[in-house]
PDB file of C-alpha atoms in Angstrom:
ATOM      1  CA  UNK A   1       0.000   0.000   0.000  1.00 45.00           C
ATOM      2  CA  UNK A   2       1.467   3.024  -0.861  1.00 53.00           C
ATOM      3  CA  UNK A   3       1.800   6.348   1.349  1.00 55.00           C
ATOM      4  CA  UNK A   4      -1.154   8.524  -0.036  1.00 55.00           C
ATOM      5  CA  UNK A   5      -3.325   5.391  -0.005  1.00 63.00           C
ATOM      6  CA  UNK A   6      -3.110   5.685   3.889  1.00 82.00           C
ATOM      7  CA  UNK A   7      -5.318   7.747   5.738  1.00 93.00           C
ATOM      8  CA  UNK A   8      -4.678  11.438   6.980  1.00 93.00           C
ATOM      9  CA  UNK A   9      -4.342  11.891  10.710  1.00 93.00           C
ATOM     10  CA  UNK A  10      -3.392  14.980  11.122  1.00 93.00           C
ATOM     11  CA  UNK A  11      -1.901  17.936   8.800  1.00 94.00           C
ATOM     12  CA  UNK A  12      -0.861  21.556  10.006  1.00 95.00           C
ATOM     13  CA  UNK A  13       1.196  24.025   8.181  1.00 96.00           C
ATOM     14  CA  UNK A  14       4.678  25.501  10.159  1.00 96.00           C
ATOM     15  CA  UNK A  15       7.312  28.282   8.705  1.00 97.00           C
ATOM     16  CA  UNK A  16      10.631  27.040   7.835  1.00 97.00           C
ATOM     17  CA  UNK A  17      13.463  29.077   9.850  1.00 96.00           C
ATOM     18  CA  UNK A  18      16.561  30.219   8.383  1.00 95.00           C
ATOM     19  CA  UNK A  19      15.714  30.879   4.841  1.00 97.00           C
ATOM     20  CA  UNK A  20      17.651  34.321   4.698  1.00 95.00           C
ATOM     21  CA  UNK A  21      20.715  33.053   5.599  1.00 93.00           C
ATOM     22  CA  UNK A  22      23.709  31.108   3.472  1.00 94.00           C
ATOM     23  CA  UNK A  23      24.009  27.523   3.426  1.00 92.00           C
ATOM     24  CA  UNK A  24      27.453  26.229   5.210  1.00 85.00           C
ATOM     25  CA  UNK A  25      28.709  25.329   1.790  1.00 91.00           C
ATOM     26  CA  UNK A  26      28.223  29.244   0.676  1.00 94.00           C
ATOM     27  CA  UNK A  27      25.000  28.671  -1.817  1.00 96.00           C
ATOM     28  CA  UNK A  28      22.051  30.676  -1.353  1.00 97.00           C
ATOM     29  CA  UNK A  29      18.730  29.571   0.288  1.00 97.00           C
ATOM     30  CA  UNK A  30      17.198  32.649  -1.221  1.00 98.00           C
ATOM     31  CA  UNK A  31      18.242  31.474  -4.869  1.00 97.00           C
ATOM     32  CA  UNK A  32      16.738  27.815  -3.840  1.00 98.00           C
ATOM     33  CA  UNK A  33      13.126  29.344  -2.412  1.00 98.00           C
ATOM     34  CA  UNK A  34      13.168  31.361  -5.693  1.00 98.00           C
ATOM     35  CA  UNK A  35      12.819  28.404  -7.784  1.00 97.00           C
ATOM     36  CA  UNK A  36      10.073  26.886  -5.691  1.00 98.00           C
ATOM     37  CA  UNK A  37       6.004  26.682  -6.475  1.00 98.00           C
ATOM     38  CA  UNK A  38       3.133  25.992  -4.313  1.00 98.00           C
ATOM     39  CA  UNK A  39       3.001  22.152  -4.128  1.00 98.00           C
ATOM     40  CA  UNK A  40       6.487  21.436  -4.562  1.00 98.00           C
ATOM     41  CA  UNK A  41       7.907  18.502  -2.202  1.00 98.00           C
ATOM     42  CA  UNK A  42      10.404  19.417   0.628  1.00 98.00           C
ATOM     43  CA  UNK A  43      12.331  16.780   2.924  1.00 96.00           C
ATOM     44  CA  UNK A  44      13.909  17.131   6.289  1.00 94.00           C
ATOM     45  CA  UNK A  45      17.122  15.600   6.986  1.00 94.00           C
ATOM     46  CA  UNK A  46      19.282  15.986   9.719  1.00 93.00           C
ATOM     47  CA  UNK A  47      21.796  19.257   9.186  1.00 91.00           C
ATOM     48  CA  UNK A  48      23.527  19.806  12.143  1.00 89.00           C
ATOM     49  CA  UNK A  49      25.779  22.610  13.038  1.00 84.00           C
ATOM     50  CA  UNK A  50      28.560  23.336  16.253  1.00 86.00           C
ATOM     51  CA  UNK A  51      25.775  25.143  18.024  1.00 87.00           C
ATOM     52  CA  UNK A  52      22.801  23.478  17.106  1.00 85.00           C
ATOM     53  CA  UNK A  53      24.091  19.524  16.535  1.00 89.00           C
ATOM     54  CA  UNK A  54      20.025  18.370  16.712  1.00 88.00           C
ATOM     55  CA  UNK A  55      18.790  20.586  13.834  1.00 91.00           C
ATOM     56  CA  UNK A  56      16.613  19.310  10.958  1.00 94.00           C
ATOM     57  CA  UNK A  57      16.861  20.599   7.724  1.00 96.00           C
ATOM     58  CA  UNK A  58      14.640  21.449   5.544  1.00 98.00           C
ATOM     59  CA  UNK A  59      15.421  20.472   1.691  1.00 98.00           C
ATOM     60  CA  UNK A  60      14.499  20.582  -2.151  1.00 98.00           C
ATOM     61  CA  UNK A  61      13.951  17.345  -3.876  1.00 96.00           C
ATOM     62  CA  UNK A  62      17.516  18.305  -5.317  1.00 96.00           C
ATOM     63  CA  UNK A  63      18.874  18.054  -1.955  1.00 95.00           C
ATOM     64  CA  UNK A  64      19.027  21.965  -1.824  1.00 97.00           C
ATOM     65  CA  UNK A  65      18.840  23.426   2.085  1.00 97.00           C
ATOM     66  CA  UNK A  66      16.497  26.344   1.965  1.00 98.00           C
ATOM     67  CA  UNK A  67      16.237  26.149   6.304  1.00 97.00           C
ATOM     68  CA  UNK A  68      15.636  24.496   9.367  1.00 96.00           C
ATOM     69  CA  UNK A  69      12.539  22.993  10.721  1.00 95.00           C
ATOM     70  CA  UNK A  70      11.882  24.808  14.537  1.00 92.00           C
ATOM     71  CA  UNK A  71      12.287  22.928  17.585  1.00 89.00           C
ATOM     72  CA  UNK A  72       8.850  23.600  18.498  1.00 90.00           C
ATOM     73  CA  UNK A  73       7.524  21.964  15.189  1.00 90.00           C
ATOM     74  CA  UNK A  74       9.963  19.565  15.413  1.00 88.00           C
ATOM     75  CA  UNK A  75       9.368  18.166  18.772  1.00 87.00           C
ATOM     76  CA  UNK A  76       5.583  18.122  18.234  1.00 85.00           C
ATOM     77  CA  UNK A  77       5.859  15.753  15.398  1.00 85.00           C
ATOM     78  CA  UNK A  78       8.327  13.638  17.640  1.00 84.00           C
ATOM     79  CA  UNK A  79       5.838  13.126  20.578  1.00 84.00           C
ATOM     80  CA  UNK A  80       3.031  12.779  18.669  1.00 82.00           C
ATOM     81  CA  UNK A  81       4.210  10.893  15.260  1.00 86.00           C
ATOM     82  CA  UNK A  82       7.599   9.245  15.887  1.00 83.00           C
ATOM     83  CA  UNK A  83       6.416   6.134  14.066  1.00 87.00           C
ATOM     84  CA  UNK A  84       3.958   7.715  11.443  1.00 90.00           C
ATOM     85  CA  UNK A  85       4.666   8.488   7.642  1.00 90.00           C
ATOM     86  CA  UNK A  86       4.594  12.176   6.628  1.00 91.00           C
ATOM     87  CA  UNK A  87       4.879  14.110   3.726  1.00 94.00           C
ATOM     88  CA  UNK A  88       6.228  17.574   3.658  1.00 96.00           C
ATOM     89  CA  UNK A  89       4.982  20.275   0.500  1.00 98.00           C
ATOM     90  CA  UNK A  90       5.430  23.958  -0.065  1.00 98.00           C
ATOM     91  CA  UNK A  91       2.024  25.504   1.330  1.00 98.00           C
ATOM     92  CA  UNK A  92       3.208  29.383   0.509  1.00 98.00           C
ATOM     93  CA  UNK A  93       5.619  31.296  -0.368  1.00 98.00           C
ATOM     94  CA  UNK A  94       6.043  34.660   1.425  1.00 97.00           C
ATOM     95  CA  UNK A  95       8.035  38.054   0.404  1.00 96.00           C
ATOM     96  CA  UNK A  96       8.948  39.955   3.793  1.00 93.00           C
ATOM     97  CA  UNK A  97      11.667  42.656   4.226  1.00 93.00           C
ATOM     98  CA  UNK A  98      13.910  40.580   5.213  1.00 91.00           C
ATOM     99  CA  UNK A  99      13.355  37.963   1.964  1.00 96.00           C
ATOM    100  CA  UNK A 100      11.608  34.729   0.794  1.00 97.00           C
ATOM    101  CA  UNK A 101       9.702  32.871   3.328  1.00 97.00           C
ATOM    102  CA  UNK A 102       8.429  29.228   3.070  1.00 98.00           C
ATOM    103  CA  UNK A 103       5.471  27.973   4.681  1.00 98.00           C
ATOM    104  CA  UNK A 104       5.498  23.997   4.766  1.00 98.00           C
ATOM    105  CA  UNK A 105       1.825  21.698   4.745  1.00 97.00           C
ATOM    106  CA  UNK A 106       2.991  18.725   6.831  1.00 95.00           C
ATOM    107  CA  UNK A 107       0.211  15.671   6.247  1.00 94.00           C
ATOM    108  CA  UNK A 108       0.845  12.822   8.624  1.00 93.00           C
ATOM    109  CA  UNK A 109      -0.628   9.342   7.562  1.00 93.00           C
ATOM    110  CA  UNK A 110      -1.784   6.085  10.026  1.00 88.00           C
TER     111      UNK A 110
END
């Protein structure tokens, strides 16, 4: 059975953190977010960092960083879905002073 034959559980949107700044390997999440639609799949993979070695990062389907999932976001999904499927999509993408913004639909499936 394949993930989006599952059922729904739960889905909520959250803001990925981080977008205006440059990836450890110099490239530029603002460049990445640019390219992005409404719909798009994202991933989350562990990125960690010397000051923040637990952080979860938030990634094209090319593998591209574009931020960091918050701890608050984060730890929900761990006490409540540690052993669930999700999938992660762009929900919006927001234009702010400071830059691009990404807001991320999680779905979590039973």
């Amino acid at each position: 059975m394949g993930l989006f034959s599952k059922k729904v559980i739960d889905e909520f949107e959250c803001t990925v953190w981080g977008t205006n700044y440059t990836n450890e390997n110099g490239t530029s999440r603002q460049s990445y977010i640019a390219k992005l639609k409404v719909g798009n799949d994202l991933l989350f993979k562990p990125a960690p960092t010397a000051d923040y070695p637990d952080t979860i990062g938030v990634f094209t389907k090319k593998g591209e960083q574009i931020g960091f999932i918050g701890y608050k976001d984060l730890n929900k999904m761990r006490g409540l879905y540690l052993n669930n499927k999700a999938s992660v999509t762009v929900a919006n993408i927001t234009h702010s002073d400071r830059g691009l913004g990404v807001d991320m639909l999680i779905k979590i499936y039973k």
